[in-house]
mmCIF file of N, CA and C in Angstrom:
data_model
loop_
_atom_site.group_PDB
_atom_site.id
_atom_site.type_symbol
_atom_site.label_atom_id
_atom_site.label_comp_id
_atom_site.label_asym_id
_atom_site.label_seq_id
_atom_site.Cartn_x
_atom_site.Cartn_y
_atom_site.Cartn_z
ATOM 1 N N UNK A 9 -11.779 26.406 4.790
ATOM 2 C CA UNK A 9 -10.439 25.925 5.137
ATOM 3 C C UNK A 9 -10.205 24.592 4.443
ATOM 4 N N UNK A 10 -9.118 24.417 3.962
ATOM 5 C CA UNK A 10 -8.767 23.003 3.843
ATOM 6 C C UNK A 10 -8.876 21.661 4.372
ATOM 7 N N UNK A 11 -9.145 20.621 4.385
ATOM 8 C CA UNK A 11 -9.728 19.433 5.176
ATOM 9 C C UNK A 11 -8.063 18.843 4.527
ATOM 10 N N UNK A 12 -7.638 18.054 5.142
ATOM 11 C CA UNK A 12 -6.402 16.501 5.233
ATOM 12 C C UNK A 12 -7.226 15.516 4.623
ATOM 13 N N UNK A 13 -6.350 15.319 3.488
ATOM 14 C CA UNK A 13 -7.247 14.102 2.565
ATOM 15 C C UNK A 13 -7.056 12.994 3.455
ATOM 16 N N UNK A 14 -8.151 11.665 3.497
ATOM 17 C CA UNK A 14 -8.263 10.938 4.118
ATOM 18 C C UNK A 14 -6.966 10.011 3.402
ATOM 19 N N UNK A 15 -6.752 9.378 4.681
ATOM 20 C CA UNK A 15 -5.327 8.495 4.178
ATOM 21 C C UNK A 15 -5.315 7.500 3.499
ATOM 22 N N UNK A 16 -6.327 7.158 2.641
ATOM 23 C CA UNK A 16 -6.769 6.336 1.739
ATOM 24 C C UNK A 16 -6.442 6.797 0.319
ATOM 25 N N UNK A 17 -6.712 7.986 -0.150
ATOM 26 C CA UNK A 17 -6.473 8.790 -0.756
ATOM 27 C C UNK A 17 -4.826 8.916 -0.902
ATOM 28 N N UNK A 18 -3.851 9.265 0.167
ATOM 29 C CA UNK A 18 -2.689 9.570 0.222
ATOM 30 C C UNK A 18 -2.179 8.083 -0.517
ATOM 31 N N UNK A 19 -2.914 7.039 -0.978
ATOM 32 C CA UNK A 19 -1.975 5.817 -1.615
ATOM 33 C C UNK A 19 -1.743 5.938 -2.917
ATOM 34 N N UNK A 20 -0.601 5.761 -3.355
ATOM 35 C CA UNK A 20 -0.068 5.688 -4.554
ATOM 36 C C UNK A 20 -1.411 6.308 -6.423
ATOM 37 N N UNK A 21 -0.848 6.675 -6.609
ATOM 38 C CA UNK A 21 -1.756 6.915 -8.100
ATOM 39 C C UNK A 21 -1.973 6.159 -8.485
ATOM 40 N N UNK A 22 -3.271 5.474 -9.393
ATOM 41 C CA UNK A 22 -3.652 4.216 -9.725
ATOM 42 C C UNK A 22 -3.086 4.143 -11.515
ATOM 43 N N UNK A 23 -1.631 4.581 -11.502
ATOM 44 C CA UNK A 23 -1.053 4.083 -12.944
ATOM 45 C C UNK A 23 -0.410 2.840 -13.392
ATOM 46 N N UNK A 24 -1.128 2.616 -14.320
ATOM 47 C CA UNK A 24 -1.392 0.641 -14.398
ATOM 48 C C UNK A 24 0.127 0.078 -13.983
ATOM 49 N N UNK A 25 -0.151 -0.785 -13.685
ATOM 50 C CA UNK A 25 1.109 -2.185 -13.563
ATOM 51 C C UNK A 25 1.391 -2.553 -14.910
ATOM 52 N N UNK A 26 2.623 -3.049 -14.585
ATOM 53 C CA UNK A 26 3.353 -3.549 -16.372
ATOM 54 C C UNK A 26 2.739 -5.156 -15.891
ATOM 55 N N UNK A 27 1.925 -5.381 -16.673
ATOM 56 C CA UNK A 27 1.364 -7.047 -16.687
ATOM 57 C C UNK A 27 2.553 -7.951 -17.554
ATOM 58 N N UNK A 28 3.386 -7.328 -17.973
ATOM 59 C CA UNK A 28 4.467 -8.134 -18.875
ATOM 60 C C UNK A 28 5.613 -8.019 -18.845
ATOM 61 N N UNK A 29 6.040 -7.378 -17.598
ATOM 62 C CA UNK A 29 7.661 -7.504 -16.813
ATOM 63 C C UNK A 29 8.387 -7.906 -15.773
ATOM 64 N N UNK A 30 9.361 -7.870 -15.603
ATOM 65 C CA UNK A 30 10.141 -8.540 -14.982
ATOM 66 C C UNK A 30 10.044 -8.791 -13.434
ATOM 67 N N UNK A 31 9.067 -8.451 -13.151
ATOM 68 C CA UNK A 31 8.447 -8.272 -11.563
ATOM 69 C C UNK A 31 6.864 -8.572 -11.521
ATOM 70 N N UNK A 32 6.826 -9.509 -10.230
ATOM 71 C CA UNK A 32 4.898 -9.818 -10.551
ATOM 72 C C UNK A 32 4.516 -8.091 -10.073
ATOM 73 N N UNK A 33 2.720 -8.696 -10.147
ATOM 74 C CA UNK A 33 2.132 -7.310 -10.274
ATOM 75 C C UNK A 33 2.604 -7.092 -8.438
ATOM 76 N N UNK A 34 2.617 -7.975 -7.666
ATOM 77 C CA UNK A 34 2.709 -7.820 -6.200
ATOM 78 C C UNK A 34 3.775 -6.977 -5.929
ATOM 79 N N UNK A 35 5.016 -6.960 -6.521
ATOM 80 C CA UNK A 35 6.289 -6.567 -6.064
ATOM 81 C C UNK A 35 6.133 -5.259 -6.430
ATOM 82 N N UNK A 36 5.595 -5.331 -7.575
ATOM 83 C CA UNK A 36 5.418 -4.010 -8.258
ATOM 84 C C UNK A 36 4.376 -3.188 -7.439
ATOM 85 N N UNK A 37 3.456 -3.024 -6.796
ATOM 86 C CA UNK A 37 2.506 -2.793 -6.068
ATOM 87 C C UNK A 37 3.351 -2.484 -4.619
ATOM 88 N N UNK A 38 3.979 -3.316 -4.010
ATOM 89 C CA UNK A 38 4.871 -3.606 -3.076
ATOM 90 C C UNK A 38 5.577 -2.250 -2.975
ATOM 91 N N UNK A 39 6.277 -2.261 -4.065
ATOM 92 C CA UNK A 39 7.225 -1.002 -4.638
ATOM 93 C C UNK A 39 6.980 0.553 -4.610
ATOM 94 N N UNK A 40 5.930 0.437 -5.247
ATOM 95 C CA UNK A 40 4.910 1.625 -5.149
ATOM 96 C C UNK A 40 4.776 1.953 -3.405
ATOM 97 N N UNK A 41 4.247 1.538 -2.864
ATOM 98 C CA UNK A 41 3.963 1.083 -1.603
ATOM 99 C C UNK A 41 5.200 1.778 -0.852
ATOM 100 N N UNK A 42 6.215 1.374 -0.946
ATOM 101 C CA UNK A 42 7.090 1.196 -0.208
ATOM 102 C C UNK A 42 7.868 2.798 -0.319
ATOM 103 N N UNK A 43 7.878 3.266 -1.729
ATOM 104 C CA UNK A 43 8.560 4.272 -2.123
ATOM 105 C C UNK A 43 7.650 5.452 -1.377
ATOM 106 N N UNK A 44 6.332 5.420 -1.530
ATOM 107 C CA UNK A 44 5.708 6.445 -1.166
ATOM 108 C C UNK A 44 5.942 6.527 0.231
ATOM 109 N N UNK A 45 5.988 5.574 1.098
ATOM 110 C CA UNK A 45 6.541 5.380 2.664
ATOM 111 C C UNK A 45 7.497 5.968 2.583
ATOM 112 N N UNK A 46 8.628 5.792 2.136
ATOM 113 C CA UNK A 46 9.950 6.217 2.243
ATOM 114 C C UNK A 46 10.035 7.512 2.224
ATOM 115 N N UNK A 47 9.176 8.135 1.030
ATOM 116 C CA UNK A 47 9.669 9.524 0.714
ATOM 117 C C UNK A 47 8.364 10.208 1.865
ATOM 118 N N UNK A 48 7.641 9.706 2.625
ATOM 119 C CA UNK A 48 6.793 9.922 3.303
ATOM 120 C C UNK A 48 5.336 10.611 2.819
ATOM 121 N N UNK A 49 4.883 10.648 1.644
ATOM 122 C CA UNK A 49 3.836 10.707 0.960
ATOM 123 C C UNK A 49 2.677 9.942 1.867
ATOM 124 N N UNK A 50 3.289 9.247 2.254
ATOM 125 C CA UNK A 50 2.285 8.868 3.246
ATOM 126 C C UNK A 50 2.685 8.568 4.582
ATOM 127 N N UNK A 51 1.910 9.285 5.177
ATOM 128 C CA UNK A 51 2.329 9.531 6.998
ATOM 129 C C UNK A 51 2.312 8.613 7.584
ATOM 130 N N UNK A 52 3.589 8.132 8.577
ATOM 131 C CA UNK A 52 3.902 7.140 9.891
ATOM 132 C C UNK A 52 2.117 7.216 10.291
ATOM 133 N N UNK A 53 1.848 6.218 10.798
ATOM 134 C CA UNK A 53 0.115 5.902 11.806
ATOM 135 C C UNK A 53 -0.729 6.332 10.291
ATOM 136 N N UNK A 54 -0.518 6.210 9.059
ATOM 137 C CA UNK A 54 -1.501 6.153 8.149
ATOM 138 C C UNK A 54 -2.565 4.738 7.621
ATOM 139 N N UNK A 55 -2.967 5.233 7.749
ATOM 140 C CA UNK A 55 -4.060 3.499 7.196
ATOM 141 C C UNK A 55 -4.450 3.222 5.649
ATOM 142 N N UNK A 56 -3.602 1.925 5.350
ATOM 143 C CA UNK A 56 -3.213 2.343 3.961
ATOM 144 C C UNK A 56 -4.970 1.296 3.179
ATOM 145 N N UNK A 57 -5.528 1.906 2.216
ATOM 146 C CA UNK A 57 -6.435 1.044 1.932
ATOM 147 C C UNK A 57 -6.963 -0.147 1.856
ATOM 148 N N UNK A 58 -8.218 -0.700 2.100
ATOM 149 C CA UNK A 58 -8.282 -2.050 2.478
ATOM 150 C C UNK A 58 -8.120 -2.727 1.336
ATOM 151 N N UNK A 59 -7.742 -3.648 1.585
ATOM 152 C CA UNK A 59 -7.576 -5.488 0.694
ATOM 153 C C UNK A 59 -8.598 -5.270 -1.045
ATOM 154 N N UNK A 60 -9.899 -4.940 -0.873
ATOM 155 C CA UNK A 60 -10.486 -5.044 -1.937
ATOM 156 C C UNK A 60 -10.380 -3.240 -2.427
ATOM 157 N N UNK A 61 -10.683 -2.590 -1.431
ATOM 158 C CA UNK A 61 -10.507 -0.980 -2.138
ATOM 159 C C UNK A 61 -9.484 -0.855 -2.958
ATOM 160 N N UNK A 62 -7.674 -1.661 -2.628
ATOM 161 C CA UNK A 62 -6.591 -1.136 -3.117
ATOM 162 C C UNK A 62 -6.677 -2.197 -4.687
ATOM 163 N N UNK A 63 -7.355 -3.018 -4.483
ATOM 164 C CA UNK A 63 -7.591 -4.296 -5.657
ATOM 165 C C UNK A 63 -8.125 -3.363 -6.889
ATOM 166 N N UNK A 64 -9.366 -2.981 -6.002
ATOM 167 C CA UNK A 64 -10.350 -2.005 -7.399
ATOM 168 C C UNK A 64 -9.638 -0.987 -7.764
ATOM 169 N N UNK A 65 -8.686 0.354 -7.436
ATOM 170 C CA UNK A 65 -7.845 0.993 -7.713
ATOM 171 C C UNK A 65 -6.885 1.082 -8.571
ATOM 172 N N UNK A 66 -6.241 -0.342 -8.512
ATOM 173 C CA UNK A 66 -5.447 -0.886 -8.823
ATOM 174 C C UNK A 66 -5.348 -1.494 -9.993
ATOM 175 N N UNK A 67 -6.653 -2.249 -9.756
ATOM 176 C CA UNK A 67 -7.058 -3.351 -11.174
ATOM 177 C C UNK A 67 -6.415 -4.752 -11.019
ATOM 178 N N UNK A 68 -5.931 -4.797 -10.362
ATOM 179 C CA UNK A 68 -5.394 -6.179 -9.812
ATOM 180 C C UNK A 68 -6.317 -6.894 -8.755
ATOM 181 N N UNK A 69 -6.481 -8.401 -8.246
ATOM 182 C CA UNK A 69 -6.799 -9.200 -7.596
ATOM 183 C C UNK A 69 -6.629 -8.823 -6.026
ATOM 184 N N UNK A 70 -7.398 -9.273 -5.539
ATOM 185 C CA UNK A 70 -7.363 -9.159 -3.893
ATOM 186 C C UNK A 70 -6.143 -9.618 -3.197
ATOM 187 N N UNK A 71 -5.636 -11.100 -4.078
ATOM 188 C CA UNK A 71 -4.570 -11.719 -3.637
ATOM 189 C C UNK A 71 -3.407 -11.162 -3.976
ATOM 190 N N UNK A 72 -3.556 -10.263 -5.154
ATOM 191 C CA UNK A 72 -2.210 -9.480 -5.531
ATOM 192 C C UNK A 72 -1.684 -8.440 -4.412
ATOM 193 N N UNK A 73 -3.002 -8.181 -3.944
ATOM 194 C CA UNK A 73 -2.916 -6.870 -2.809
ATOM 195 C C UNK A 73 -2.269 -7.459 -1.599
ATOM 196 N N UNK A 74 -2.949 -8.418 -1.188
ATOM 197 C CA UNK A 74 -2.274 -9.751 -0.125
ATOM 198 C C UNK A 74 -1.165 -9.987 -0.100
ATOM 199 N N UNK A 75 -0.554 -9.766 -1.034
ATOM 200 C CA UNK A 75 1.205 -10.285 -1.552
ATOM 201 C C UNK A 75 1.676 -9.131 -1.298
ATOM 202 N N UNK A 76 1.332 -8.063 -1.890
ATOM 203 C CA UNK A 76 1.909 -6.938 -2.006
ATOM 204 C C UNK A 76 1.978 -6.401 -0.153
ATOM 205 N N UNK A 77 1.022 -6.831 0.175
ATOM 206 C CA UNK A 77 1.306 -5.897 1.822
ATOM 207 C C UNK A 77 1.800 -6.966 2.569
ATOM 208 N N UNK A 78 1.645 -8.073 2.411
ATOM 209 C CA UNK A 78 2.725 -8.965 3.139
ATOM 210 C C UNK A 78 4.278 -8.477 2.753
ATOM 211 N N UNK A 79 4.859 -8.287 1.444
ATOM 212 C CA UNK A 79 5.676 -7.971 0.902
ATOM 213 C C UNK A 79 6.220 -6.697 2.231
ATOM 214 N N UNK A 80 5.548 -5.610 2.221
ATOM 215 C CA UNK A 80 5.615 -4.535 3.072
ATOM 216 C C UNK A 80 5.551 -4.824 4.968
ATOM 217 N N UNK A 81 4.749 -5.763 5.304
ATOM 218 C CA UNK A 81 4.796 -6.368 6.392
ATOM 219 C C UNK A 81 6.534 -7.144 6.430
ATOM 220 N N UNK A 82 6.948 -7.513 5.634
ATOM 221 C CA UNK A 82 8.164 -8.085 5.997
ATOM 222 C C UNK A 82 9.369 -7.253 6.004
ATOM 223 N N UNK A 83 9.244 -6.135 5.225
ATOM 224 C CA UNK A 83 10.112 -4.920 5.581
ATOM 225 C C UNK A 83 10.123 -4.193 6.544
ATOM 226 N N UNK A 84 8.712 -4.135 7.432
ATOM 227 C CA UNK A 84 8.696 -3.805 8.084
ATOM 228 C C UNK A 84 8.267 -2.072 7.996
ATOM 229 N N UNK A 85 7.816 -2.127 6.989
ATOM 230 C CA UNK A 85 7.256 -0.610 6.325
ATOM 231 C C UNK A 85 5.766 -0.522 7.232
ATOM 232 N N UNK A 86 4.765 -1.282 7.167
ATOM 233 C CA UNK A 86 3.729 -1.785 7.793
ATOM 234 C C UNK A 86 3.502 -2.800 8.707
ATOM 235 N N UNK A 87 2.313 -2.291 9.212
ATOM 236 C CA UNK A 87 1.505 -3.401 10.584
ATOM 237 C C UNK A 87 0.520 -3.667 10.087
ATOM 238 N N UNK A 88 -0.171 -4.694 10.568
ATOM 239 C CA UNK A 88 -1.654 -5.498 10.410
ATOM 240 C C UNK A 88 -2.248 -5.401 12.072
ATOM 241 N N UNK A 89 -2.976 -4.363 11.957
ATOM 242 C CA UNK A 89 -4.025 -4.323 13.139
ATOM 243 C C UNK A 89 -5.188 -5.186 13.186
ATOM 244 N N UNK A 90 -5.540 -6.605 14.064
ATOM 245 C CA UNK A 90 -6.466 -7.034 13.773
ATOM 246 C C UNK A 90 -7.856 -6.002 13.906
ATOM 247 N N UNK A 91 -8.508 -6.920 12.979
ATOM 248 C CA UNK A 91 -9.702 -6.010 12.498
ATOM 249 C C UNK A 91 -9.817 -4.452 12.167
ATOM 250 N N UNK A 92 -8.746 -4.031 11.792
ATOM 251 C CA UNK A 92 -8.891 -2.471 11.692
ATOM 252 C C UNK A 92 -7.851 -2.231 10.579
ATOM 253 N N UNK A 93 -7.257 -3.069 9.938
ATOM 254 C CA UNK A 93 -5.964 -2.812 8.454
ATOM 255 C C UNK A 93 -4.648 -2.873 8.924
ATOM 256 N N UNK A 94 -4.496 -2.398 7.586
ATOM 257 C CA UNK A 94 -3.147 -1.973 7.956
ATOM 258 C C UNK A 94 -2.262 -0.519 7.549
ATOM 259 N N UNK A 95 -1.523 -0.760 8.475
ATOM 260 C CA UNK A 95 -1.418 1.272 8.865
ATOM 261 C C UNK A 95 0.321 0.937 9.061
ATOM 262 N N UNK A 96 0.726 2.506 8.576
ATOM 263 C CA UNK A 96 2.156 2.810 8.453
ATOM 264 C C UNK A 96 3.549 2.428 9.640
ATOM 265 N N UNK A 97 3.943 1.628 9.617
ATOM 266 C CA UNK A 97 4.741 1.958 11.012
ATOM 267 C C UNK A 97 5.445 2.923 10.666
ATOM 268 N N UNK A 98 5.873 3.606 12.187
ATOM 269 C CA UNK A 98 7.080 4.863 12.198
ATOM 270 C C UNK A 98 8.118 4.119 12.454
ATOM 271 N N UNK A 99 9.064 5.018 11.571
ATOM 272 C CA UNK A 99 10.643 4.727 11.593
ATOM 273 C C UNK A 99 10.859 4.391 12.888
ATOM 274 N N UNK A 100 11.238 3.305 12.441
ATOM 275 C CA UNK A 100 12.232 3.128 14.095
ATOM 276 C C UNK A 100 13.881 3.744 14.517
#
């Protein structure tokens, strides 16, 4: 039978960032982020990869990742569970 890819997996494709446009790599990351929420690619109560996993993926900095989910924390796309990440909020 089929197994549900772990929701780590369900984050964005790791196709590079434009390092030389009009948006830092955060927003851009942010973006990604945000679109896949929207179109629901990734499920309300999903736990989106940690701080250094989404860095190495990515190819970007820890702090880029930091920006980028704060970015999403202020939309309100995501929560920060202490000690446990951060995971999808559902539409309100």
């Amino acid at each position: 039978a089929d197994t549900p890819m772990p929701a780590a997996d369900a984050a964005p494709a790791p196709a590079p960032l434009a390092r030389r446009a009009d948006r830092t790599l955060a927003d851009q990351l942010a973006g990604r982020y945000a679109e896949h929420i929207r179109q629901r690619l990734i499920a309300p109560g999903a736990r989106l990869p940690s701080v250094r996993a989404c860095a190495a993926r990515h190819g970007v900095s820890p702090a880029t990742v930091v920006a980028a989910y704060d970015h999403l924390l202020a939309q309100g796309l995501i929560e920060a569970r202490r000690q446990r990440g951060f995971f999808v909020r559902a539409p309100s």
